[in-house]
Coordinates of C-alpha atoms in Angstrom, one line a residue:
M26 CA 23.7 23.6 -28.7
C27 CA 20.5 21.7 -28.0
S28 CA 19.0 19.6 -30.8
P29 CA 15.5 20.6 -32.1
R30 CA 14.1 17.4 -30.6
V31 CA 15.4 18.2 -27.2
L32 CA 14.1 21.8 -27.5
I33 CA 10.7 20.5 -28.4
F34 CA 10.7 18.2 -25.4
I35 CA 11.7 21.0 -23.1
F36 CA 9.0 23.3 -24.5
F37 CA 6.2 20.7 -24.0
H38 CA 7.5 19.8 -20.5
I39 CA 7.3 23.5 -19.5
L40 CA 3.8 23.7 -20.9
A41 CA 2.8 20.7 -18.9
A42 CA 4.3 22.1 -15.7
V43 CA 2.4 25.4 -16.2
F44 CA -0.8 23.5 -16.7
L45 CA -0.2 21.3 -13.6
I46 CA 0.6 24.3 -11.4
S47 CA -2.2 26.6 -12.6
A48 CA -5.0 24.0 -12.8
D49 CA -7.8 24.7 -10.3
L50 CA -9.3 21.8 -8.3
S51 CA -13.0 21.6 -7.4
E52 CA -14.3 20.2 -4.2
V53 CA -14.7 16.4 -4.5
H54 CA -15.9 14.4 -1.5
V55 CA -14.7 10.9 -0.6
C56 CA -18.2 9.7 -0.9
D57 CA -21.5 11.3 -1.9
A58 CA -25.1 10.5 -3.0
S59 CA -23.8 8.7 -6.1
N60 CA -22.3 5.8 -4.1
S61 CA -23.7 6.0 -0.6
N62 CA -26.8 7.2 1.3
N63 CA -25.1 8.4 4.4
S64 CA -22.3 10.5 3.0
Y65 CA -23.4 13.6 5.1
I66 CA -22.7 11.6 8.2
Y67 CA -19.4 9.8 7.4
C68 CA -17.8 11.7 4.5
S69 CA -18.7 15.4 4.9
G70 CA -20.9 17.9 6.8
R71 CA -21.1 19.8 10.1
L72 CA -21.2 16.8 12.3
L73 CA -18.0 15.3 11.0
D74 CA -16.4 18.7 11.2
A75 CA -17.5 19.3 14.8
V76 CA -16.5 15.9 16.2
N77 CA -13.0 16.5 14.8
N78 CA -12.7 20.2 15.6
L79 CA -13.5 19.5 19.3
S80 CA -11.1 16.4 19.3
L81 CA -13.7 14.0 20.8
F82 CA -11.4 11.1 19.8
D83 CA -7.6 10.8 19.5
D84 CA -8.1 8.8 16.3
S85 CA -10.5 10.3 13.7
K86 CA -11.3 6.8 12.5
E87 CA -13.1 6.1 15.7
F88 CA -16.1 8.3 14.9
V89 CA -16.5 7.4 11.2
D90 CA -16.6 3.7 12.1
M91 CA -19.5 4.1 14.6
P92 CA -22.9 2.7 13.4
L93 CA -26.0 4.8 13.7
V94 CA -28.8 4.0 16.1
Y95 CA -31.4 5.8 13.9
S96 CA -31.5 6.6 10.2
P97 CA -29.1 9.2 8.8
N98 CA -32.0 11.7 8.2
E99 CA -33.3 11.3 11.8
T100 CA -29.7 11.7 13.1
I101 CA -28.9 14.8 11.2
M102 CA -32.3 16.4 12.0
A103 CA -31.7 15.8 15.7
F104 CA -28.2 17.2 15.3
D105 CA -29.4 20.4 13.7
Q106 CA -32.0 20.8 16.4
Q107 CA -29.5 20.5 19.2
F108 CA -26.7 22.4 17.3
P109 CA -28.4 25.0 15.0
P110 CA -26.5 25.6 11.8
N111 CA -26.0 29.4 12.4
E112 CA -24.4 28.8 15.8
P113 CA -20.8 27.7 16.5
I114 CA -20.4 24.3 18.2
T115 CA -18.2 24.7 21.3
D116 CA -19.8 22.4 23.9
K117 CA -17.7 19.2 23.9
A118 CA -19.7 17.4 26.6
K119 CA -23.0 18.1 24.8
L120 CA -21.6 16.8 21.6
Q121 CA -20.3 13.7 23.3
T122 CA -23.8 13.1 24.8
F123 CA -25.3 13.4 21.3
L124 CA -22.9 10.7 20.0
D125 CA -23.7 8.5 22.9
D126 CA -27.4 8.7 22.1
Y127 CA -27.3 8.4 18.4
F128 CA -24.3 6.1 17.7
R129 CA -23.1 2.7 18.7
P130 CA -19.4 1.7 19.4
P131 CA -17.1 1.1 16.4
G132 CA -16.8 -2.5 15.5
S133 CA -20.1 -3.5 17.1
E134 CA -21.5 -4.2 13.6
L135 CA -18.9 -7.0 13.0
Q136 CA -19.2 -10.6 14.2
N137 CA -16.3 -12.8 15.2
C138 CA -16.0 -16.1 13.3
T139 CA -14.0 -19.2 13.0
P140 CA -13.0 -20.1 9.4
T141 CA -14.8 -23.3 8.3
D142 CA -11.6 -24.7 6.8
W143 CA -9.3 -23.9 9.7
I144 CA -7.3 -26.9 11.1
P145 CA -4.9 -26.8 14.0
Y146 CA -2.1 -28.7 12.2
P147 CA -1.8 -27.8 8.6
P148 CA 0.5 -30.2 6.8
K149 CA 2.9 -27.6 5.3
L150 CA 3.4 -26.1 8.8
T151 CA 3.9 -29.4 10.6
A152 CA 6.6 -30.1 7.9
I153 CA 8.8 -27.2 9.2
V154 CA 12.0 -28.8 10.5
D155 CA 13.0 -26.5 13.3
P156 CA 10.7 -27.3 16.4
D157 CA 10.6 -23.8 17.7
L158 CA 9.7 -22.3 14.3
R159 CA 7.2 -25.1 13.8
A160 CA 5.5 -24.3 17.1
W161 CA 5.5 -20.6 16.3
A162 CA 3.9 -21.2 12.8
L163 CA 1.1 -23.2 14.5
E164 CA 0.5 -20.3 16.9
L165 CA 0.3 -17.9 14.0
N166 CA -2.1 -20.3 12.3
A167 CA -4.3 -20.0 15.3
I168 CA -4.5 -16.2 15.0
W169 CA -6.6 -16.6 11.8
K170 CA -9.5 -17.4 14.2
D171 CA -8.9 -14.2 16.1
L172 CA -8.9 -12.1 12.9
C173 CA -11.9 -13.7 11.2
R174 CA -14.9 -11.4 10.8
Q175 CA -18.3 -11.6 9.1
I176 CA -21.1 -9.1 8.6
D177 CA -24.6 -9.8 9.7
T178 CA -27.1 -10.0 6.8
R179 CA -29.3 -7.4 8.5
I180 CA -26.7 -4.8 7.7
R181 CA -27.2 -5.6 4.0
D182 CA -30.8 -4.6 4.3
D183 CA -30.2 -1.6 6.6
H184 CA -26.9 -0.4 5.3
E185 CA -27.6 3.3 5.6
K186 CA -26.8 3.1 9.3
Y187 CA -23.3 1.9 8.7
S188 CA -20.1 3.2 7.2
L189 CA -19.2 -0.5 6.8
I190 CA -19.7 -1.8 3.2
Y191 CA -21.5 -5.1 3.3
V192 CA -19.8 -8.1 1.8
P193 CA -21.4 -11.6 1.8
E194 CA -18.5 -13.8 2.9
P195 CA -16.3 -14.1 6.0
F196 CA -12.9 -12.4 5.8
I197 CA -9.6 -11.9 7.6
V198 CA -9.0 -8.3 8.9
P199 CA -5.5 -6.8 9.4
G200 CA -6.2 -6.2 13.1
G201 CA -6.2 -3.3 15.6
R202 CA -7.9 -0.2 14.3
F203 CA -8.2 -1.9 10.9
R204 CA -11.6 -3.6 11.6
E205 CA -12.7 -4.0 8.0
F206 CA -11.2 -5.7 4.9
Y207 CA -8.3 -3.9 3.2
Y208 CA -7.4 -4.4 -0.5
W209 CA -3.6 -5.0 -0.8
D210 CA -3.3 -6.5 2.6
A211 CA -5.4 -9.3 1.3
Y212 CA -2.7 -10.6 -1.1
W213 CA -0.3 -11.4 1.7
I214 CA -3.1 -12.6 4.0
I215 CA -4.0 -15.0 1.2
K216 CA -0.4 -16.2 0.9
G217 CA -0.6 -17.1 4.6
L218 CA -4.0 -18.7 4.3
L219 CA -2.7 -21.0 1.5
A220 CA 0.3 -21.9 3.7
S221 CA -2.4 -22.9 6.2
N222 CA -4.2 -24.9 3.6
M223 CA -7.3 -22.6 3.9
T224 CA -8.5 -22.5 0.3
S225 CA -12.2 -21.9 1.2
T226 CA -11.3 -18.8 3.2
T227 CA -9.1 -17.7 0.4
R228 CA -12.0 -18.1 -2.1
S229 CA -14.3 -16.1 0.3
M230 CA -11.7 -13.3 0.5
I231 CA -11.5 -13.1 -3.3
T232 CA -15.3 -13.3 -3.6
N233 CA -15.8 -10.2 -1.4
L234 CA -13.3 -8.2 -3.5
V235 CA -14.9 -9.4 -6.7
N236 CA -18.2 -8.2 -5.3
M237 CA -16.7 -4.7 -4.8
V238 CA -15.6 -4.5 -8.4
D239 CA -19.0 -5.6 -9.6
R240 CA -20.7 -2.9 -7.4
F241 CA -18.3 0.0 -7.7
G242 CA -16.1 -0.7 -10.7
F243 CA -13.0 -1.1 -8.6
V244 CA -11.8 -2.5 -5.3
P245 CA -11.9 0.3 -2.7
N246 CA -9.0 0.9 -0.3
G247 CA -11.0 -0.8 2.4
G248 CA -14.5 -1.8 3.5
R249 CA -15.9 1.6 4.4
V250 CA -17.9 4.2 2.5
Y251 CA -15.2 6.8 3.1
Y252 CA -12.8 4.8 0.9
L253 CA -15.0 4.9 -2.2
Q254 CA -12.9 7.4 -4.1
R255 CA -9.6 5.5 -3.8
S256 CA -8.3 2.0 -4.4
Q257 CA -5.0 0.3 -3.4
P258 CA -2.3 -1.5 -5.3
P259 CA -4.1 -3.7 -7.9
L260 CA -3.4 -7.2 -6.6
L261 CA -6.8 -8.9 -7.1
A262 CA -5.7 -10.7 -10.2
A263 CA -2.6 -11.9 -8.3
M264 CA -4.8 -13.3 -5.5
V265 CA -6.9 -15.2 -8.1
Y266 CA -3.7 -16.5 -9.7
E267 CA -2.4 -17.8 -6.3
Y268 CA -5.7 -19.5 -5.6
Y269 CA -5.9 -21.1 -9.0
E270 CA -2.3 -22.4 -8.8
K271 CA -3.2 -24.1 -5.5
T272 CA -6.7 -25.5 -6.5
K273 CA -7.0 -25.5 -10.3
D274 CA -10.6 -24.4 -9.7
K275 CA -11.5 -23.5 -13.3
D276 CA -15.2 -22.9 -12.6
F277 CA -14.2 -20.1 -10.2
I278 CA -11.9 -18.6 -12.7
I279 CA -14.6 -18.6 -15.4
K280 CA -16.8 -16.8 -13.0
V281 CA -14.4 -14.1 -11.9
L282 CA -12.4 -13.5 -15.0
P283 CA -14.8 -10.9 -16.4
T284 CA -14.5 -9.0 -13.1
L285 CA -10.7 -9.0 -13.3
L286 CA -11.0 -7.5 -16.8
K287 CA -13.4 -4.8 -15.4
E288 CA -10.9 -3.9 -12.7
F289 CA -8.1 -3.8 -15.2
N290 CA -10.2 -1.4 -17.3
F291 CA -10.6 0.9 -14.2
W292 CA -6.9 1.3 -13.9
Q293 CA -6.6 1.8 -17.7
T294 CA -9.2 4.5 -17.8
S295 CA -9.0 6.2 -14.4
R296 CA -5.3 6.0 -13.3
T297 CA -3.2 6.5 -16.5
V298 CA -1.3 9.5 -17.7
N299 CA 1.0 10.2 -20.7
V300 CA 4.6 10.9 -20.3
T301 CA 6.8 12.3 -23.1
L302 CA 10.5 11.5 -23.0
A303 CA 13.6 12.3 -25.1
N304 CA 16.4 10.3 -23.6
S305 CA 18.7 7.3 -24.1
N306 CA 16.0 4.9 -22.9
G307 CA 13.3 6.0 -25.3
N308 CA 11.9 8.8 -27.4
G309 CA 8.2 9.5 -27.6
T310 CA 5.0 9.4 -25.4
Y311 CA 4.3 6.6 -23.0
T312 CA 1.1 5.7 -21.2
V313 CA 1.8 4.9 -17.5
Y314 CA -0.1 4.4 -14.3
R315 CA -0.2 6.6 -11.2
Y316 CA -2.1 6.9 -8.0
A317 CA -4.5 9.8 -8.3
T318 CA -7.8 9.8 -6.4
P319 CA -10.2 12.6 -7.4
S320 CA -11.1 13.5 -3.8
T321 CA -9.9 17.0 -2.6
V322 CA -11.2 17.1 1.0
P323 CA -9.7 15.8 4.3
R324 CA -9.8 12.0 4.7
P325 CA -12.5 11.3 7.2
E326 CA -10.4 8.6 9.0
A327 CA -7.6 11.1 9.4
Y328 CA -9.7 14.3 9.4
Q329 CA -7.9 16.1 12.3
Q330 CA -4.4 15.5 11.0
D331 CA -5.3 16.6 7.4
K332 CA -6.9 19.8 8.5
Q333 CA -4.1 20.6 10.9
N334 CA -1.4 20.0 8.3
A335 CA -3.2 22.2 5.7
Q336 CA -4.2 25.0 8.0
S337 CA -1.6 27.5 6.7
M338 CA -2.5 26.9 3.0
D339 CA -5.0 28.7 0.8
E340 CA -8.0 26.9 -0.6
Q341 CA -6.4 25.6 -3.8
Q342 CA -3.3 24.5 -2.0
Q343 CA -5.5 22.7 0.6
R344 CA -7.4 20.8 -2.1
S345 CA -4.2 19.8 -3.8
F346 CA -2.7 18.7 -0.5
Y347 CA -5.8 16.6 0.4
Q348 CA -5.8 15.0 -3.1
N349 CA -2.1 14.1 -2.8
M350 CA -2.6 12.7 0.8
A351 CA -5.5 10.5 -0.4
S352 CA -3.5 9.4 -3.4
A353 CA -0.6 8.4 -1.2
A354 CA -3.1 6.4 0.9
E355 CA -4.2 4.8 -2.3
S356 CA -0.6 3.7 -2.8
G357 CA -0.5 1.9 0.5
W358 CA 2.6 4.0 1.4
D359 CA 0.9 6.5 3.7
F360 CA 3.2 8.3 4.3
S361 CA 6.7 8.3 3.0
S362 CA 9.5 10.7 1.9
R363 CA 9.0 9.0 -1.5
W364 CA 6.1 11.4 -2.1
F365 CA 7.6 14.6 -0.8
A366 CA 9.1 17.2 -3.1
D367 CA 11.9 17.8 -0.7
K368 CA 12.0 14.3 0.7
F369 CA 11.3 15.5 4.3
T370 CA 8.2 17.6 4.5
L371 CA 4.7 16.2 4.5
Q372 CA 3.2 19.5 3.5
K373 CA 5.2 19.3 0.3
I374 CA 3.6 16.0 -0.8
E375 CA 3.2 15.6 -4.6
T376 CA 2.0 12.0 -5.0
T377 CA 0.0 12.8 -8.2
Q378 CA 3.2 14.1 -9.9
I379 CA 5.0 10.8 -9.3
I380 CA 4.8 7.8 -11.6
P381 CA 5.5 4.8 -9.3
I382 CA 7.6 1.9 -10.6
D383 CA 5.9 -0.6 -8.3
L384 CA 2.3 0.3 -9.5
N385 CA 3.4 0.0 -13.1
A386 CA 5.2 -3.4 -12.3
F387 CA 1.9 -4.6 -10.7
M388 CA 0.0 -3.6 -13.8
C389 CA 2.5 -5.4 -15.9
W390 CA 1.9 -8.5 -13.7
N391 CA -1.8 -8.0 -14.2
M392 CA -1.3 -8.3 -17.9
D393 CA 0.8 -11.4 -17.5
I394 CA -1.8 -13.1 -15.2
L395 CA -4.7 -12.1 -17.4
Q396 CA -2.9 -13.6 -20.4
Y397 CA -2.3 -16.8 -18.5
L398 CA -5.8 -17.2 -17.1
S399 CA -7.3 -16.4 -20.5
E400 CA -5.2 -19.1 -22.0
Q401 CA -6.2 -21.5 -19.3
M402 CA -9.8 -20.8 -20.0
G403 CA -9.3 -21.4 -23.7
D404 CA -9.7 -17.8 -24.9
T405 CA -6.8 -17.6 -27.2
E406 CA -7.6 -14.3 -28.8
Q407 CA -7.8 -12.5 -25.4
S408 CA -4.7 -14.3 -24.2
N409 CA -2.7 -13.1 -27.3
N410 CA -4.0 -9.6 -26.8
F411 CA -2.6 -9.5 -23.2
L412 CA 0.6 -11.1 -24.3
Q413 CA 1.2 -8.3 -26.8
L414 CA 0.1 -5.6 -24.4
R415 CA 2.6 -6.9 -21.8
A416 CA 5.4 -7.1 -24.3
T417 CA 4.8 -3.5 -25.3
F418 CA 4.4 -2.3 -21.8
R419 CA 7.6 -3.9 -20.7
L420 CA 9.4 -1.6 -23.2
T421 CA 7.5 1.3 -21.5
L422 CA 8.9 0.3 -18.1
N423 CA 12.4 0.3 -19.5
A424 CA 12.0 3.7 -21.1
V425 CA 10.4 5.5 -18.2
F426 CA 11.7 3.8 -15.1
Y427 CA 15.1 2.1 -15.8
N428 CA 18.3 4.0 -15.1
A429 CA 21.1 2.4 -17.0
T430 CA 23.8 4.3 -15.1
K431 CA 22.6 3.1 -11.7
G432 CA 21.3 -0.2 -12.9
A433 CA 17.9 0.0 -11.2
W434 CA 14.3 1.0 -11.7
F435 CA 13.1 4.3 -10.1
D436 CA 9.9 6.4 -9.8
Y437 CA 9.5 9.1 -12.4
N438 CA 8.6 12.7 -11.3
M439 CA 6.5 14.5 -13.9
R440 CA 7.2 17.9 -12.3
T441 CA 10.9 17.7 -12.6
G442 CA 11.0 15.4 -15.6
M443 CA 13.5 13.2 -13.8
Q444 CA 13.7 9.9 -12.0
N445 CA 13.8 9.9 -8.2
V446 CA 17.0 8.0 -7.7
E447 CA 16.8 7.4 -4.0
F448 CA 16.7 3.9 -2.6
Y449 CA 13.3 2.4 -1.8
P450 CA 12.6 -1.3 -1.9
H451 CA 10.0 -0.8 -4.6
M452 CA 12.9 -1.1 -7.1
A453 CA 12.7 -4.9 -6.5
V454 CA 9.0 -5.1 -7.6
P455 CA 9.8 -5.7 -11.3
L456 CA 11.9 -8.7 -10.1
F457 CA 9.0 -9.9 -8.0
T458 CA 6.5 -9.5 -10.8
G459 CA 8.9 -10.7 -13.5
C460 CA 8.3 -7.6 -15.6
Y461 CA 11.7 -7.5 -17.4
Q462 CA 13.4 -9.7 -20.0
S463 CA 14.2 -12.8 -17.9
L464 CA 17.0 -13.8 -20.2
N465 CA 18.7 -10.5 -19.3
Q466 CA 20.0 -11.7 -16.0
W467 CA 22.5 -8.8 -15.9
K468 CA 19.7 -6.3 -15.4
A469 CA 18.5 -8.3 -12.3
I470 CA 22.1 -8.6 -11.0
R471 CA 22.7 -4.8 -11.3
V472 CA 19.5 -4.1 -9.2
F473 CA 20.9 -6.6 -6.7
Q474 CA 24.3 -4.9 -6.7
Y475 CA 22.7 -1.4 -6.3
M476 CA 20.8 -2.6 -3.2
T477 CA 23.8 -4.3 -1.8
D478 CA 26.5 -1.6 -2.3
G479 CA 24.9 1.5 -0.9
H480 CA 26.4 4.8 -2.2
Y481 CA 23.0 6.3 -2.5
P482 CA 22.2 10.0 -3.3
I483 CA 24.0 12.6 -1.2
H484 CA 21.0 14.1 0.6
M485 CA 20.4 10.9 2.6
D486 CA 21.7 10.4 6.1
L487 CA 22.6 6.7 5.5
D488 CA 25.2 5.2 3.2
V489 CA 25.2 1.5 3.8
G490 CA 23.6 -1.1 1.6
A491 CA 19.9 -1.9 2.0
F492 CA 20.8 -5.5 3.1
A493 CA 23.1 -4.4 5.9
Y494 CA 20.5 -4.1 8.7
P495 CA 19.9 -6.9 11.2
G496 CA 16.1 -6.8 11.1
G497 CA 15.5 -6.9 7.4
V498 CA 15.2 -4.3 4.5
P499 CA 14.2 -0.8 5.6
T500 CA 11.4 1.0 3.7
S501 CA 13.8 3.8 2.8
L502 CA 17.2 5.2 3.8
V503 CA 15.7 8.7 4.5
N504 CA 16.0 9.2 8.3
N505 CA 14.1 11.5 10.7
T506 CA 11.0 12.1 8.7
G507 CA 8.8 10.6 11.4
E508 CA 6.7 8.8 8.7
Q509 CA 5.9 5.1 9.0
W510 CA 7.0 4.3 5.5
D511 CA 10.5 5.5 6.0
F512 CA 13.7 4.4 7.9
P513 CA 14.0 2.6 10.2
N514 CA 10.8 0.7 9.7
G515 CA 10.6 -2.5 7.7
W516 CA 7.3 -3.8 6.4
S517 CA 6.2 -7.4 5.6
P518 CA 5.0 -6.9 2.0
L519 CA 8.1 -5.0 1.0
N520 CA 10.5 -7.5 2.5
H521 CA 8.5 -10.4 1.0
M522 CA 8.7 -8.9 -2.5
V523 CA 12.4 -8.3 -2.2
I524 CA 13.0 -11.8 -0.9
E525 CA 10.8 -13.4 -3.7
G526 CA 12.3 -11.2 -6.4
L527 CA 15.8 -12.3 -5.5
R528 CA 14.7 -15.9 -4.9
K529 CA 13.2 -16.2 -8.4
S530 CA 16.5 -15.3 -10.0
S531 CA 18.8 -17.9 -11.5
N532 CA 21.7 -16.1 -9.9
P533 CA 23.0 -18.1 -6.8
D534 CA 24.2 -14.9 -5.0
M535 CA 20.8 -13.4 -5.3
Q536 CA 19.1 -16.6 -4.1
D537 CA 21.5 -16.7 -1.1
Q538 CA 20.7 -13.1 -0.2
A539 CA 17.0 -13.9 -0.4
F540 CA 17.5 -16.6 2.2
R541 CA 19.6 -14.3 4.4
I542 CA 16.9 -11.6 4.4
A543 CA 14.3 -14.2 5.2
E544 CA 16.4 -15.3 8.1
K545 CA 16.6 -11.8 9.4
W546 CA 12.9 -11.0 9.0
I547 CA 11.8 -14.2 10.5
Q548 CA 14.2 -13.8 13.4
G549 CA 13.1 -10.3 14.2
N550 CA 9.4 -11.1 14.0
Y551 CA 10.0 -14.2 16.2
R552 CA 11.9 -12.3 18.9
V553 CA 9.2 -9.6 19.2
F554 CA 6.4 -12.3 19.3
D555 CA 8.4 -14.2 21.9
A556 CA 8.6 -11.1 24.1
T557 CA 5.1 -9.7 23.5
K558 CA 2.9 -12.6 22.2
H559 CA 1.8 -10.2 19.4
M560 CA 2.5 -9.7 15.7
Y561 CA 2.7 -6.2 14.4
E562 CA 2.1 -4.3 11.2
K563 CA 5.7 -3.0 11.0
Y564 CA 9.1 -3.5 12.7
N565 CA 12.2 -1.5 13.4
V566 CA 15.0 -3.1 11.4
I567 CA 18.0 -1.5 13.2
G568 CA 19.7 -2.5 16.5
T569 CA 20.3 -5.8 18.2
V570 CA 17.0 -5.9 20.0
P571 CA 14.0 -6.2 17.6
E572 CA 11.0 -4.1 18.3
P573 CA 7.8 -3.0 16.6
G574 CA 8.0 0.0 14.3
A575 CA 6.8 3.5 15.0
G576 CA 5.9 6.8 13.3
G577 CA 3.0 8.0 11.2
E578 CA -0.6 9.0 12.1
Y579 CA -1.4 6.3 14.6
E580 CA 0.2 3.9 17.1
V581 CA 1.7 0.7 15.8
Q582 CA -1.1 -1.9 15.4
Q583 CA -1.2 -5.5 16.6
G584 CA -2.7 -8.5 14.7
F585 CA -1.5 -8.6 12.1
G586 CA -2.9 -10.0 8.9
W587 CA -0.2 -9.5 6.3
T588 CA 2.7 -9.9 8.8
N589 CA 1.3 -13.4 9.7
G590 CA 0.8 -14.2 6.1
V591 CA 4.4 -13.3 5.1
I592 CA 6.0 -15.2 7.9
L593 CA 3.9 -18.4 7.2
D594 CA 4.7 -18.2 3.5
L595 CA 8.5 -17.8 4.2
L596 CA 8.4 -20.6 6.8
V597 CA 6.9 -22.9 4.2
T598 CA 9.4 -21.8 1.6
Y599 CA 12.5 -22.2 3.7
G600 CA 11.2 -24.5 6.4
D601 CA 13.3 -27.4 5.3
R602 CA 16.6 -25.6 6.0
L603 CA 15.9 -22.7 8.3
R604 CA 17.0 -23.1 11.9
L605 CA 16.1 -20.6 14.7
S606 CA 19.7 -20.8 16.0
D607 CA 21.0 -20.0 12.5
A608 CA 18.7 -17.0 12.2
T609 CA 19.8 -15.7 15.6
S610 CA 23.4 -15.9 14.6
A611 CA 22.7 -14.1 11.3
A612 CA 20.9 -11.3 13.0
T613 CA 23.6 -10.9 15.6
T614 CA 26.4 -10.8 13.0
A615 CA 24.5 -8.2 11.0
A616 CA 24.0 -6.1 14.0
Q617 CA 27.6 -6.3 15.0
S618 CA 28.8 -5.4 11.5
Q619 CA 26.4 -2.4 11.3
P620 CA 28.5 0.8 11.1
G621 CA 27.7 2.7 14.3
S622 CA 24.2 3.9 14.3
A623 CA 24.0 3.2 10.6
A624 CA 24.6 6.9 9.9
T625 CA 27.6 8.4 8.2
T626 CA 28.9 11.9 7.9
R627 CA 28.7 13.3 4.4
P628 CA 31.6 15.3 3.0
I629 CA 30.9 19.0 3.2
C630 CA 31.7 19.5 -0.5
A631 CA 29.1 17.0 -1.5
L632 CA 26.5 18.8 0.5
L633 CA 27.5 22.1 -1.0
V634 CA 27.2 20.6 -4.5
F635 CA 23.7 19.2 -3.7
S636 CA 22.6 22.6 -2.2
M637 CA 23.8 24.4 -5.3
T638 CA 21.9 21.9 -7.5
L639 CA 18.7 22.6 -5.5
L640 CA 19.2 26.3 -5.9
F641 CA 19.7 25.9 -9.7
R642 CA 16.6 23.8 -10.0
S643 CA 14.6 26.2 -8.0
Y644 CA 15.7 29.0 -10.3
L645 CA 14.5 27.1 -13.3
C646 CA 11.2 26.0 -11.7
I647 CA 8.0 27.7 -12.9
R648 CA 6.0 29.3 -10.0

């Protein structure tokens, strides 16, 4: 017999599900006249649609990064004259000629630069003991010059001809197709810049992001107008914290602290939702954060793929799909089984239904940093407010995301009213941000044990621990999705957060594991660089021969900002004891001990139980 409290919880959960399923979505563009004066070129309209329908470019981003030769009005008038609105556009060659006449090549509006504080032999890098790793670190340090960009001031005064958003200071780009600044990439780029002793460039990077908040109220995903409806993981306060700890530049903190508060308020007012629980962790309603961009149209930088993936859906389904795709892009994890209702199918994406543990841990870290910086600036009242806010929110994290049975933090799914208990490295983010009771070391140890032991949910192909792979920690253990934020890819920011989360523990086993993962990640990156002379955005973590990662909407990109930053930070952290020969041995041992292809065969009875569970849930689901 259910208790009245549980019955009330079920009733309101059903009402919420009915509302979420039946709510209609209106058309919301990724940019419009409220935040740009060229939206009908780069964010919507017949020209954008025609270029993609005729597949003029393999990558949709190519077109929306092209500067205009003439004003937007002149361009669209000429387009309408050559391609009348009441006639279908089918002549690919004619359209290409129009683009050649009215647009310039992508990237031509950016200027290369050399950071003013770059030096060839930064002291922290020359202190690395191993000679091969030291030489490699200096080569990576030199790449900062290749990735430095600045925007001509003429673009500030004539910005309607560009999708690029003007920023006043030079910056470091990720590389490849990512020609502009990107939000969460910047945190790990800054970690590397500080390892290279480039505090002025770090300050410039932060200044540009602060400028974005002052103009738009938040930091956009990246430096293009078509990103003006979505952000990325909120790490601006963390960048300021890293800079302050390196420089103790109080004048700069006094200047930017109001902007950090403004960005915090954006996430408070625009990305929160209430969740009602009745379980062993907590009873009541909790305010939590989620990724939920308002846009409901194809992403201009991936226009072809979005339209193709949604072509069999009705209008409301398409709008929901586009919103969930953009919201996943806001998370930085674009795309992953993490967001899919069935864990395998992109068309079943439901990002806005998922409350991410990592986002909420980042927001908890924001509270901690804002408390600390306010205290440093002498604002005791504000500091105490954030201290209390974080203490309360830490209880929310425990109630909504912590699973006492499994001993780890997981995403919460509002549609199912359950946690998603699959393995993803995001479960280490509370360790990285310190958003748990630090005296409760058993909680940290249990997360470590969960990641070590394996035995993950039965619908996954892989059943070895997350630390078992020779190249580092994989992004998931869900195989064969073809998405870049899934197995077998490993990513620098995720491996860095796992390493740092374990390293900060007082438990020696966790600290040792942090060192071993760092060895693997450094070794894999080094061997790829040694073979190709390039750094990449992602890597394949399985097998004895390291290689760049694959999958997703575009080819793997070279550069690469956050990869370089993570490696330089790790080399500084472990440079006194890491040896390339030791790292090679560690990677080889891990590869040899890896069970077969890392896949195991599930017992048929377990698969039957899982199938029956899915059928039962489907029966209960409201359609």
